[in-house]
Coordinates of C-alpha atoms and ligand atoms in Angstrom, one line a residue:
X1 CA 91.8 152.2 101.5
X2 CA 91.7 148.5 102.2
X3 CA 91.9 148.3 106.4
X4 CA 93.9 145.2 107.5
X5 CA 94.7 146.4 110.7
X6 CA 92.2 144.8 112.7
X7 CA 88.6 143.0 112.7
X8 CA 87.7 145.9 115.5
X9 CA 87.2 148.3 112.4
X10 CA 84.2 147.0 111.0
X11 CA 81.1 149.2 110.5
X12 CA 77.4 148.4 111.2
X13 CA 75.7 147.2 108.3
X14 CA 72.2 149.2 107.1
X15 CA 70.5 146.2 108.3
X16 CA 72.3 146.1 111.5
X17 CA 71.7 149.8 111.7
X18 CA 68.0 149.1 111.0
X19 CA 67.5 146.7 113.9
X20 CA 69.7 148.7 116.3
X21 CA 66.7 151.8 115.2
X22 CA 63.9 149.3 116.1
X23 CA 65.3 147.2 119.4
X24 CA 62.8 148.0 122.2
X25 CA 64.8 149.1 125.4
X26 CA 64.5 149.9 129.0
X27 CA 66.9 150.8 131.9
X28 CA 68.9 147.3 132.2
X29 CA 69.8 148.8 135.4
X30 CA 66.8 147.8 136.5
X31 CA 67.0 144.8 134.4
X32 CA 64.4 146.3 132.2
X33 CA 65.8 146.1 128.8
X34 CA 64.1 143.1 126.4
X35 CA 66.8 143.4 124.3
X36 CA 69.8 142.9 126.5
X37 CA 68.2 140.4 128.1
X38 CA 67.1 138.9 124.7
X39 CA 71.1 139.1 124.1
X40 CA 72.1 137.9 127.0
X41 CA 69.4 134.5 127.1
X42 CA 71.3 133.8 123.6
X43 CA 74.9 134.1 124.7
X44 CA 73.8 132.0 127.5
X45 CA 72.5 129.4 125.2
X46 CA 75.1 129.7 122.9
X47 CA 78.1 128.6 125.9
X48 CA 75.7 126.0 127.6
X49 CA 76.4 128.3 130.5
X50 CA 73.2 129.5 132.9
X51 CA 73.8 133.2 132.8
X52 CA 75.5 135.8 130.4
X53 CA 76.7 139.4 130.9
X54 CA 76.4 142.2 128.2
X55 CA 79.2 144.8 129.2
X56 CA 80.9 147.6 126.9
X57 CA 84.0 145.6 126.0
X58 CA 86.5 142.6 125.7
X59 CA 88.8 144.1 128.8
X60 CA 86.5 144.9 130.9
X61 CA 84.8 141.2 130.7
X62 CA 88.4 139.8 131.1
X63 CA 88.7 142.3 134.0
X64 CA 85.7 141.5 135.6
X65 CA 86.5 137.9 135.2
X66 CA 90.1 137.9 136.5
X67 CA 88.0 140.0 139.8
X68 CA 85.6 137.9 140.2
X69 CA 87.7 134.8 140.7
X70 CA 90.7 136.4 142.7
X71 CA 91.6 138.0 145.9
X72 CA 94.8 140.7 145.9
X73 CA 97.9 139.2 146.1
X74 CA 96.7 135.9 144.0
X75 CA 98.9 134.7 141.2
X76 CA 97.1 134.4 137.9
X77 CA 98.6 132.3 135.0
X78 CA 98.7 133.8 131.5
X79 CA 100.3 133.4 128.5
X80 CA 103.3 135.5 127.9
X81 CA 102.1 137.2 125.0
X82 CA 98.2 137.7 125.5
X83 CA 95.9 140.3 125.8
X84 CA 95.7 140.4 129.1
X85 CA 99.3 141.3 129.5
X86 CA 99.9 143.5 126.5
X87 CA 97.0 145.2 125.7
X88 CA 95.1 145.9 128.9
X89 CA 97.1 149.2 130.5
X90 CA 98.2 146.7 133.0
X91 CA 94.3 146.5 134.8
X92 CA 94.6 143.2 136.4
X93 CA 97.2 144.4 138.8
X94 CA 95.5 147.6 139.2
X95 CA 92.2 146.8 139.2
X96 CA 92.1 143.1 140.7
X97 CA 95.8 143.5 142.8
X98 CA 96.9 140.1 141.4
X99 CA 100.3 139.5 139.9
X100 CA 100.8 137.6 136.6
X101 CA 102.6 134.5 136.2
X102 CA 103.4 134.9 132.5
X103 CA 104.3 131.0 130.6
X104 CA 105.6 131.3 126.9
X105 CA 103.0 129.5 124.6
X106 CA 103.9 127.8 121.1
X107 CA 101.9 130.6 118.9
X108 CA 100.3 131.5 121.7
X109 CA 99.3 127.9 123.4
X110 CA 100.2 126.6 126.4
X111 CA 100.7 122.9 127.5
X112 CA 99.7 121.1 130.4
X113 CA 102.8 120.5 131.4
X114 CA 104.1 124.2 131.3
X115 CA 101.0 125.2 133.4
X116 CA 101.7 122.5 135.8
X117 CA 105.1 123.9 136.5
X118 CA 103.2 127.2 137.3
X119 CA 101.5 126.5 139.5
X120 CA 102.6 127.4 143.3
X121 CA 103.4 124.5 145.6
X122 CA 101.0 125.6 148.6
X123 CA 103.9 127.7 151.0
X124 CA 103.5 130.4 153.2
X125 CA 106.1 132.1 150.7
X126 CA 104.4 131.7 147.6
X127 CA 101.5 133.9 146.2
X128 CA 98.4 131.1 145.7
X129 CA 98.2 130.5 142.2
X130 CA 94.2 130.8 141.9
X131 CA 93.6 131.7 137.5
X132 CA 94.6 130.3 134.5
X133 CA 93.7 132.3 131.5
X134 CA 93.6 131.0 128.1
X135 CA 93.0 132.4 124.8
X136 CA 90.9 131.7 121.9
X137 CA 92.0 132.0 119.4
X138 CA 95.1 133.9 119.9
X139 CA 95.3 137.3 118.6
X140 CA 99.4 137.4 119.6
X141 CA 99.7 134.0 118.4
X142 CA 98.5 134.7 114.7
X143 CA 94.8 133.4 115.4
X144 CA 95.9 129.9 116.2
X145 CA 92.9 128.1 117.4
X146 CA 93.6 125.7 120.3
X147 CA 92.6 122.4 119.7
X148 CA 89.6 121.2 122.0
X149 CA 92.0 118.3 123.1
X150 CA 94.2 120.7 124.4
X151 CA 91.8 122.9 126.1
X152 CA 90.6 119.8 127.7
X153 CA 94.2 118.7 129.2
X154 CA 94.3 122.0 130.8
X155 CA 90.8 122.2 132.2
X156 CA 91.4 118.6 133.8
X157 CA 94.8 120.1 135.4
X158 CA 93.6 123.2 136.8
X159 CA 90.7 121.1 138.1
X160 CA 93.0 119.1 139.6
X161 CA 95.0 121.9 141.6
X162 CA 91.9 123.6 142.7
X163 CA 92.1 126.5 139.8
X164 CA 89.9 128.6 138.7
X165 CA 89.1 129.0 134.6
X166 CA 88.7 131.9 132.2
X167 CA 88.5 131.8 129.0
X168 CA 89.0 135.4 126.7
X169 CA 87.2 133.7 123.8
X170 CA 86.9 137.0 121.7
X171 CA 87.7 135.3 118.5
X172 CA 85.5 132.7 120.0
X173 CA 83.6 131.9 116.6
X174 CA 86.9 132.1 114.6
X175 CA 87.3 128.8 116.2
X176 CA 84.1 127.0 116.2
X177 CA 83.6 127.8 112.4
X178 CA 87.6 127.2 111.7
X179 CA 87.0 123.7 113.4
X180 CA 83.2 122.9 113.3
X181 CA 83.2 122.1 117.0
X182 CA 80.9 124.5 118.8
X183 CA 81.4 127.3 121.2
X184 CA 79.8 125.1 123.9
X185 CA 82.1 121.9 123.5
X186 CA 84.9 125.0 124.1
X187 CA 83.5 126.2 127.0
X188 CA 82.5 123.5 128.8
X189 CA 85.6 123.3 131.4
X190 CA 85.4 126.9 132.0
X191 CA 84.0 128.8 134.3
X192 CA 84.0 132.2 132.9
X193 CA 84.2 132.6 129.2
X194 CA 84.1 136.0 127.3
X195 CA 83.5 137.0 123.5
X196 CA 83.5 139.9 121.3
X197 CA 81.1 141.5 119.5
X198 CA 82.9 144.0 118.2
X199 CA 84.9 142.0 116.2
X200 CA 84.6 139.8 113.1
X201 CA 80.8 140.0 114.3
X202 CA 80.7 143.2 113.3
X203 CA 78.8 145.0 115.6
X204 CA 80.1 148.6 117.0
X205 CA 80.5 147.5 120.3
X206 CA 80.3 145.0 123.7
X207 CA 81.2 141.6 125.0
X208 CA 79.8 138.9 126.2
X209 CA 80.3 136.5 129.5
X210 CA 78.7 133.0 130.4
X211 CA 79.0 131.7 133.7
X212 CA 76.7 130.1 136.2
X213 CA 73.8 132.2 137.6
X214 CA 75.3 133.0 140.7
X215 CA 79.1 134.5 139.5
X216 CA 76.9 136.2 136.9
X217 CA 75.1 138.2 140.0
X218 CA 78.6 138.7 141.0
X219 CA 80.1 140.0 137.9
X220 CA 76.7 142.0 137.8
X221 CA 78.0 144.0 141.0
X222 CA 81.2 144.1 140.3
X223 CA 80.1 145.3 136.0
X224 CA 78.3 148.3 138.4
X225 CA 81.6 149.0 140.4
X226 CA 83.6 149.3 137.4
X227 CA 81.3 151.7 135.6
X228 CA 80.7 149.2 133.2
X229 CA 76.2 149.0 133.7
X230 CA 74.3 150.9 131.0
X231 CA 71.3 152.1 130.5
X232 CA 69.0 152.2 127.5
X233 CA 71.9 149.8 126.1
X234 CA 69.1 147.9 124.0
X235 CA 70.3 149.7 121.4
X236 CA 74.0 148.3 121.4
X237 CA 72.4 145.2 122.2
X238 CA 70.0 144.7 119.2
X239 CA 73.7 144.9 117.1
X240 CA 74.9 142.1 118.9
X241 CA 71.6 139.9 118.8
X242 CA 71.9 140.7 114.8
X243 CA 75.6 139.4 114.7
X244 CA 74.7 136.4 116.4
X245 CA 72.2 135.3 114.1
X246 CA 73.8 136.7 110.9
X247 CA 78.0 136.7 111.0
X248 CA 78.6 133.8 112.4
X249 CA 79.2 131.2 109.3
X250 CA 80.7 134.0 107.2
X251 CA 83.4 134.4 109.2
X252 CA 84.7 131.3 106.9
X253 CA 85.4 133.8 104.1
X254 CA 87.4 135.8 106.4
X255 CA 89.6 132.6 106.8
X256 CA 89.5 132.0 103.2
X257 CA 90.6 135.1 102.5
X258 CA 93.0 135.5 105.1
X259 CA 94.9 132.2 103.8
X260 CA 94.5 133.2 100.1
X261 CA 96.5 136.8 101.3
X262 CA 99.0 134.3 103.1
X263 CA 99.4 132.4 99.8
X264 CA 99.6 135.6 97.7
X265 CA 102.2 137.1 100.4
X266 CA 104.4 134.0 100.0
X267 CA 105.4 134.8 96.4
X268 CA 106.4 138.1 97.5
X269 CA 110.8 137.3 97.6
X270 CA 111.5 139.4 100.8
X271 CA 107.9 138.3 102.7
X272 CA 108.5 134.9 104.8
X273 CA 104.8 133.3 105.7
X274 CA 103.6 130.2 106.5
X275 CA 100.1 129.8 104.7
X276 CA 99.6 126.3 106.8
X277 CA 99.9 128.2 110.3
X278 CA 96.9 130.8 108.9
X279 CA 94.0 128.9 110.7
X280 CA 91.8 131.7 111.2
X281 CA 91.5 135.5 110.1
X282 CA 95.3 136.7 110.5
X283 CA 98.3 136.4 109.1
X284 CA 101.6 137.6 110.8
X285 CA 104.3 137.9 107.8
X286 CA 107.9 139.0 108.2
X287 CA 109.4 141.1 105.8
X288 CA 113.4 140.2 105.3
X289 CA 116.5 142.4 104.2
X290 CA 113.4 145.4 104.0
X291 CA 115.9 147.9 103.5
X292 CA 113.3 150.1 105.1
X293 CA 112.5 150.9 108.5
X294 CA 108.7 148.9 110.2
X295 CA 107.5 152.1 110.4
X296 CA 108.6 154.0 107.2
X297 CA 106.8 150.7 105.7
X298 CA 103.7 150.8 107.5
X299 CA 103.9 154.4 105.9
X300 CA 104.6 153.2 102.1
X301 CA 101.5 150.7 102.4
X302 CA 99.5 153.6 103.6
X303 CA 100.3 155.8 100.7
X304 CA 99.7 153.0 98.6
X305 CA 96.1 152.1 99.9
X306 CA 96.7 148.9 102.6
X307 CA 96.4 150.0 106.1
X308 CA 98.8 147.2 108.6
X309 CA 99.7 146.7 111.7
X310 CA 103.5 145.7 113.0
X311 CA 103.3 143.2 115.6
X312 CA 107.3 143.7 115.9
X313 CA 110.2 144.7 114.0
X314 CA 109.9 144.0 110.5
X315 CA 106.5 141.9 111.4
X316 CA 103.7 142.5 110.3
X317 CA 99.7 141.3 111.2
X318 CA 96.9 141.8 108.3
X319 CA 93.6 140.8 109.7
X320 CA 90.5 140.1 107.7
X321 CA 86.9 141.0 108.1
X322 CA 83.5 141.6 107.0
X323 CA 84.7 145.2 105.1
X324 CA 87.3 143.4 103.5
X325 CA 86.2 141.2 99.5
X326 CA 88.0 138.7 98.2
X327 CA 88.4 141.3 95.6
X328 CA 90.1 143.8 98.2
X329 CA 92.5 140.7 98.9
X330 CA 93.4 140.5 95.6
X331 CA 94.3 144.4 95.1
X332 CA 96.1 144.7 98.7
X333 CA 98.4 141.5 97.4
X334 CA 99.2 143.2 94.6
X335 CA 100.2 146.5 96.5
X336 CA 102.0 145.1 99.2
X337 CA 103.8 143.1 96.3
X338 CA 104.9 146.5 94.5
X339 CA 105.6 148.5 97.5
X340 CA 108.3 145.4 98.6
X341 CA 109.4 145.7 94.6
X342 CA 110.5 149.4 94.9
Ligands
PLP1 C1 90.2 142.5 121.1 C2 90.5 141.5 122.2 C3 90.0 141.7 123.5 C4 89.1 142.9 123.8 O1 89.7 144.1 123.5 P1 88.8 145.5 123.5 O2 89.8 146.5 123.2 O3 88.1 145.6 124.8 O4 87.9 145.3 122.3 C5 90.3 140.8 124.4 N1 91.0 139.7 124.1 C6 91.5 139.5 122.9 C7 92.3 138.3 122.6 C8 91.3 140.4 121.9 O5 91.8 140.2 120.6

């Protein structure tokens, strides 16, 4: 079965597994555990930031972040079709008491202009507009990377009206190795950013977040409140300290391959893609006059060996990752290309 539904489902490698086996740990409760902190010094170093925070995963260190920066009743911009609005159970307005301001993006990106028209005029009537999330890259958005210049327009507005910055960087490294500029030069107008682990990284599980030292001893309390502090979590830890220093750079032939299953989807007749807007590790293809329902294909591509995702009707989302060759590219083309044929 060649699994394109997401980068999540990546297994540990035997060496991973190894160094997971061998990470010295201690209660990181207590702040005992070399190896989270090991993790955490790195993450830290990685952003330019002061401080990091290992926690379990990429909503709760969105969550935390979107807490730690708001008070109930605060208005939070994000873009219309990001995580945080489709794919968190709806926590920030549980969990934090904030409403969302959601502003439509161009594959997922916003511009200055659209988040200056966001933003509250101070009124007794109007929530205080205190967050503005972005996204890198943008899972919703097809793994479009935003452009540093971009980022930077936006970080100098919400400077300007007083705003706070988060950044849900889980495809974080998508984007420095898509672009060569590195996760630092990303973060630097932010003042929390977030990435996975669990992703393209392939390690089983957790999250980072950089910030300065003291929102870190926030988030820290607030990690506790949520249920989110672990124990001997060395273990989890040693995965992520492995990722770091091994999957970074080959996350390139996840893009290669990625654009070379855009290119082989675009001689399908009934598939539309556009190979040029494959930056990263997914491509979101649309299949036209199917003749079959989005799920009973899903379903046909199962039978067949691919494993999808819909991202809508008729839309599909193929995401590649370290389980996934060149080879296995090659095949699921081919499959897709025959179940469309029938
Ligand atoms: C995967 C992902 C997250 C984190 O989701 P988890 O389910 O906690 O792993 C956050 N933001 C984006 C953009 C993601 O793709």
């Amino acid at each position: 079965m060649i699994d394109l539904r997401s980068d999540t489902v990546t297994q540990p490698s035997a060496a991973m597994r190894e160094a997971m086996a061998q990470a010295p740990v201690g209660d990181d409760v207590y702040g005992e555990d070399p190896t989270v902190n090991r993790l955490e010094e790195m993450a830290a170093a990685l952003l330019e930031k002061e401080a990091a925070l290992f926690v379990p995963s990429g909503v709760m260190a969105n969550q935390l972040s979107i807490r730690v920066h708001t008070q109930p009743g605060d208005e939070v911009i994000v873009e219309s079709t990001s995580h945080i609005i489709r794919y968190e159970g709806g926590s920030a307005s549980s969990l934090s008491q904030v409403q969302l301001c959601c502003v439509p993006g161009d594959r997922g990106l916003l511009s200055p202009d659209q988040v200056a028209a966001a933003i509250r005029p101070s009124d007794v009537h109007n929530p205080s507009t205190t967050l503005l999330c972005l996204e890198q890259t943008h899972n919703s958005g097809g793994g479009s990377v935003y452009p540093l210049a971009k980022i930077e327009g936006l970080t100098g507005l919400a400077q300007e009206h007083g705003l706070t910055l988060h950044l849900d960087g889980a495809r974080l490294f998508n984007a420095t190795v898509a672009t060569g500029v590195a996760a630092a030069e990303y973060a630097k107008g932010f003042d929390t950013i977030c990435f996975c682990l669990s992703k393209g990284l392939g390690a089983p599980v957790g999250s980072l977040i950089g910030s300065t030292r003291w929102r870190i001893a926030k988030l820290r309390r607030l990690r506790k409140m949520f249920g989110g502090a672990m124990r001997q979590a060395g273990i989890l830890a040693a995965a992520g300290v492995y990722a770091l220093e091994h999957n970074i750079p080959r996350l390139k032939e996840d893009h290669d391959n990625a654009k070379h299953l855009a290119l082989l989807l675009q001689q399908i007749p009934t598939v539309f893609v556009d190979p040029d807007k494959v930056e990263t590790n997914i491509v979101v293809f649309e299949v036209v006059r199917p003749g079959r329902s989005t799920q009973e294909l899903l379903h046909c591509f199962k039978q067949a060996g691919v494993l999808l995702n819909s991202v809508g009707e008729r839309m599909f989302r193929a995401v590649t990752h370290l389980d996934v060759s060149a080879q296995d590219i090659e095949e699921a083309g081919k499959i897709l290309s025959n179940v469309l044929a029938a």
